[in-house]
Amino acid sequence: KNSGRLLINCPDQPGIVSSVTQFLHKNEANIIESNQYTTDPQDGKFFMRIEFDSPRLPEKEEELRKDFHSIAEQFDMTWTLKGAYDVKKTAIFCSKELHCLRELLLEWQSGDLITDIGLVVSNHEDCRELVESFNLPFYHIPSNKDIRKQVEEKQLALLEEYEIDLIVLARYMQILTPEFVAAHPFKIINIHHSFLPAFIGANPHKRAYERGVKLIGATSHYVTNDLDEGPIIEQDIMRVDHRDSIDDLKKMGRTIERSVLARGVKWHLEDRLIVHENKTIVF
Amino acid sequence: KNSGRLLINCPDQPGIVSSVTQFLHKNEANIIESNQYTTDPQDGKFFMRIEFDSPRLPEKEEELRKDFHSIAEQFDMTWTLKGAYDVKKTAIFCSKELHCLRELLLEWQSGDLITDIGLVVSNHEDCRELVESFNLPFYHIPSNKDIRKQVEEKQLALLEEYEIDLIVLARYMQILTPEFVAAHPFKIINIHHSFLPAFIGANPHKRAYERGVKLIGATSHYVTNDLDEGPIIEQDIMRVDHRDSIDDLKKMGRTIERSVLARGVKWHLEDRLIVHENKTIVF
Amino acid sequence: KNSGRLLINCPDQPGIVSSVTQFLHKNEANIIESNQYTTDPQDGKFFMRIEFDSPRLPEKEEELRKDFHSIAEQFDMTWTLKGAYDVKKTAIFCSKELHCLRELLLEWQSGDLITDIGLVVSNHEDCRELVESFNLPFYHIPSNKDIRKQVEEKQLALLEEYEIDLIVLARYMQILTPEFVAAHPFKIINIHHSFLPAFIGANPHKRAYERGVKLIGATSHYVTNDLDEGPIIEQDIMRVDHRDSIDDLKKMGRTIERSVLARGVKWHLEDRLIVHENKTIVF
Amino acid sequence: KNSGRLLINCPDQPGIVSSVTQFLHKNEANIIESNQYTTDPQDGKFFMRIEFDSPRLPEKEEELRKDFHSIAEQFDMTWTLKGAYDVKKTAIFCSKELHCLRELLLEWQSGDLITDIGLVVSNHEDCRELVESFNLPFYHIPSNKDIRKQVEEKQLALLEEYEIDLIVLARYMQILTPEFVAAHPFKIINIHHSFLPAFIGANPHKRAYERGVKLIGATSHYVTNDLDEGPIIEQDIMRVDHRDSIDDLKKMGRTIERSVLARGVKWHLEDRLIVHENKTIVF
């Protein structure tokens, strides 16, 4: 297709939208969807995402980017302009709980997640059959705290080999080193099985049970070096009551985790997420 | 304040956003919020709402409108440009059920609904005390099918006297004549106590009970001459079960009706609603 | 396990619960979960579901039933008493849309749906690969209006051969004959892709789009001879807006359909559903 | 009316339900609603709430209680049996934010909260007009950390004078002393404006904003001496996004706080809440 996406952030000031839309108009680009947000009309930061159609975009893409440079400089923009056909490559990391992996594979298969799934990595064999039934490469890399460095070296090599753009931790349950995280800034999405910032860390369902909450939740977020403290992408909840055991919470939680992770991944793949001061703007 | 709103609709074509934002930029207007929607990138209809700040807007408003004429003509626009300080005048019609009226009065009092409430009209005396405790004029106009014409004449005279912009039917329970409706196109908001188009007409809770639904709802919509068929503004639902009697449904329904009507009225007052082909665009 | 379920309905009158619980106590049955409901304390109908544990239930089951007869007669009860280990056999019918089938298979595989899936039947080949990857028998029975009778004969023969207790229409899209329905009273669960009774019949998403609703829904219900008029089991909804196309509604609808159908099937398998006057009691 | 409520908790063991229902049957009590819960079928704790009708209950009440003693002793029960006509007396404490107070007064006026509101106490004058418009006694008791002891002495005297059974902190914003709390065990309900245990303590909306959550919540809970750590009664949430300021969160939060507090109070007044190990059982 001839559909492209322009993402911009810069200091807010008069004339940005006017200049950008003039540029697109001059280049025969028809705006399909446009979102903008200013942190503060006075000296705030400005963010914009425009989805547009332009005839023969694949051929003209490079030139468009060249032309946009002068506008970008004038407003001191950080920006990207690329074709929607330029599909991201995804790696999925998982462990023994397969519901999130399954959801991603099914959504991908049915065309709702537009990405190339390069490979699936796990520290267990449990998902091999599932992954291979989708004709995807599976790598079993056993892991524990003592060999974390070697494990991550193997993983990093694979991510490079497959030219991965996005890493999805689909209940991976292993903590990544700062080096690993630093190598993929805001390119790693995790699903945490609680309504953050409640129940940061291990065993959130057990702790939710003990606290006697009436709703349980799940949170998809970008991974940073502060455990479960990265920018939140999406959250949802489900009603529980006193009759529900820890196991019930786990089962019910799966349904929320699946959809909260899938939505977060979808938005990332569509370039709808912008990180600003440890928060996400969702366009 | 110096905040204004520009609303536009016109045939979609390249260059609209560019021209409009250039115009605002030239007139020192800073865009606060901007929403747009195209029914179809090919030959569709284009809708836009821009909220902006511009120094000394009240003095310049008239001039801005004059200047905008040439752009509007070029793109064949239907449009309005006015100050957010130009507060709408509202009339509330109610009957014996007061929960929706109460919600509107409280939201208005707490500053969440920005409007001048001109008067409250009812075919019963039940709400007089409540209305007068807010120091608002109350008019009791008894009504029935046989005297509908005379009743509406009195009402129309009051609406004119108070220069009313918006009529809210807060569980008014009377059907308006085509003449009354025609005199206020998309200026009358009703709350229907079901999830439309389910249970159009009378006694929706009774019929919901008999059908055994597991969710009940409420719908705020603009009134047209087709009963309960006008453009839907907002809807919401609540979970019910086999234990709930018709009376329980009515009680639970009140909570949804209150908030669904209040949200709809708020959006109308903020010029966020555009009607297109019997649907609403909510910006 | 030694877990059993007692389901009762009878005219309401004093002493029922007392007699039933005395009976269970006498037979060393420990009540795990108990639900009851009376349509009306005066001359209403009484419904009860008790889940209990009793040592060596499989051996004693038959005897328990014999002993219960006198109580049942005294109160004019319709009742069943059986072991939870007595797992129901399920047939899934589907067509070209596979999301509901997938959900059921995955929930079954992960142990959340406790049933024996006997076979999957479809009028298309689309799901063969999926079904066979789960090592389940798949039958392709092409169907159209003209050969409905022959098709249903084949289906009925298969249902008998596999001793099926429950038929799930997982977006089967074919109308069943009164004969077929009559042969399986309240044993056929369908998923309708709207919030019933809104948008009964074909193309609910298209009609929801055209009406401009702000929420779309799905409904699982027992199949009767009135199209989409059978007892509602479960419903849920999702928020949509003016930007969403018919295709968007279809995609979003899939998520609701999956979970609304899976919940309905789960409750049926756990004997939590009782039909009374075209409504369900969900215990 | 002749409607009563029996609440029981005791060690789980065979025969409890049987004995209790026999007792009610013998005393011509018709069970209207019955809920039970066992923490664990093996050596767990058993809880039960039965709502029943019995002719001339007001006259027989005392005798019924006397008769129940032997059963209660046999099973080592903690229990209460009383008429639903025995309405609780409520005191509402508030401060400057009046939305929760308003909701309670309106729900009370419309008959949805069945209680006698004895008095309203505030450390500010803001709500005087509102309270007095409902013809209820209002006491203004200014408060600050240094005079907390004297303030609470006045409050305790009023609570005793008005024979108060339930204290509702409707955004009271003052911390109570352990002595005050100890004097009313599980008789004080507070509304916290976050989804506990997230954002315990002051300024939850500001902290929710800074963390960038996608849902905000509210929690009604019994007050204990651990701030915001008492048994949770009810919770609910609302969706927010990056556009919402702290003030927006506060406004949106009000809607949730109102309904979450009103539901919690309603359940307490209907004797539906049982506290067990810092959690609530909601029957």
JSON list of C-alpha atoms in Angstrom, two decimals, chain D residues 21 25 39 59 71-72 74-76 104 113 116 118 125 135 138-139 171 175-176 190 192 215 223 227 233 237 240 268:
[
{"chain": "D", "resi": 21, "resn": "THR", "atom": "CA", "xyz": [-32.75, -24.45, 58.30]},
{"chain": "D", "resi": 25, "resn": "HIS", "atom": "CA", "xyz": [-38.65, -24.15, 59.36]},
{"chain": "D", "resi": 39, "resn": "THR", "atom": "CA", "xyz": [-12.90, -20.81, 53.78]},
{"chain": "D", "resi": 59, "resn": "GLU", "atom": "CA", "xyz": [-43.23, -9.95, 68.67]},
{"chain": "D", "resi": 71, "resn": "ILE", "atom": "CA", "xyz": [-27.88, -24.62, 68.22]},
{"chain": "D", "resi": 72, "resn": "ALA", "atom": "CA", "xyz": [-25.40, -21.77, 68.50]},
{"chain": "D", "resi": 74, "resn": "GLN", "atom": "CA", "xyz": [-23.57, -26.86, 69.72]},
{"chain": "D", "resi": 75, "resn": "PHE", "atom": "CA", "xyz": [-21.67, -25.45, 66.72]},
{"chain": "D", "resi": 76, "resn": "ASP", "atom": "CA", "xyz": [-19.71, -22.80, 68.63]},
{"chain": "D", "resi": 104, "resn": "LEU", "atom": "CA", "xyz": [-25.34, 9.52, 50.29]},
{"chain": "D", "resi": 113, "resn": "LEU", "atom": "CA", "xyz": [-30.08, 3.66, 51.56]},
{"chain": "D", "resi": 116, "resn": "ASP", "atom": "CA", "xyz": [-31.50, 6.97, 59.96]},
{"chain": "D", "resi": 118, "resn": "GLY", "atom": "CA", "xyz": [-28.38, 10.98, 62.80]},
{"chain": "D", "resi": 125, "resn": "GLU", "atom": "CA", "xyz": [-18.64, 24.98, 57.15]},
{"chain": "D", "resi": 135, "resn": "ASN", "atom": "CA", "xyz": [-33.35, 18.91, 57.69]},
{"chain": "D", "resi": 138, "resn": "PHE", "atom": "CA", "xyz": [-25.01, 19.59, 61.27]},
{"chain": "D", "resi": 139, "resn": "TYR", "atom": "CA", "xyz": [-22.06, 20.00, 63.64]},
{"chain": "D", "resi": 171, "resn": "ARG", "atom": "CA", "xyz": [-13.90, 12.29, 52.14]},
{"chain": "D", "resi": 175, "resn": "ILE", "atom": "CA", "xyz": [-6.72, 10.68, 60.47]},
{"chain": "D", "resi": 176, "resn": "LEU", "atom": "CA", "xyz": [-8.52, 9.14, 63.43]},
{"chain": "D", "resi": 190, "resn": "ASN", "atom": "CA", "xyz": [-13.92, 5.24, 54.52]},
{"chain": "D", "resi": 192, "resn": "HIS", "atom": "CA", "xyz": [-10.05, 6.18, 49.51]},
{"chain": "D", "resi": 215, "resn": "LEU", "atom": "CA", "xyz": [-7.08, 3.43, 34.92]},
{"chain": "D", "resi": 223, "resn": "VAL", "atom": "CA", "xyz": [-11.05, 1.80, 58.91]},
{"chain": "D", "resi": 227, "resn": "LEU", "atom": "CA", "xyz": [-3.83, 3.73, 57.24]},
{"chain": "D", "resi": 233, "resn": "ILE", "atom": "CA", "xyz": [-15.39, -3.55, 50.78]},
{"chain": "D", "resi": 237, "resn": "ILE", "atom": "CA", "xyz": [-12.13, 1.98, 38.19]},
{"chain": "D", "resi": 240, "resn": "VAL", "atom": "CA", "xyz": [-8.02, 7.65, 31.73]},
{"chain": "D", "resi": 268, "resn": "HIS", "atom": "CA", "xyz": [-23.17, -2.67, 55.51]}
]
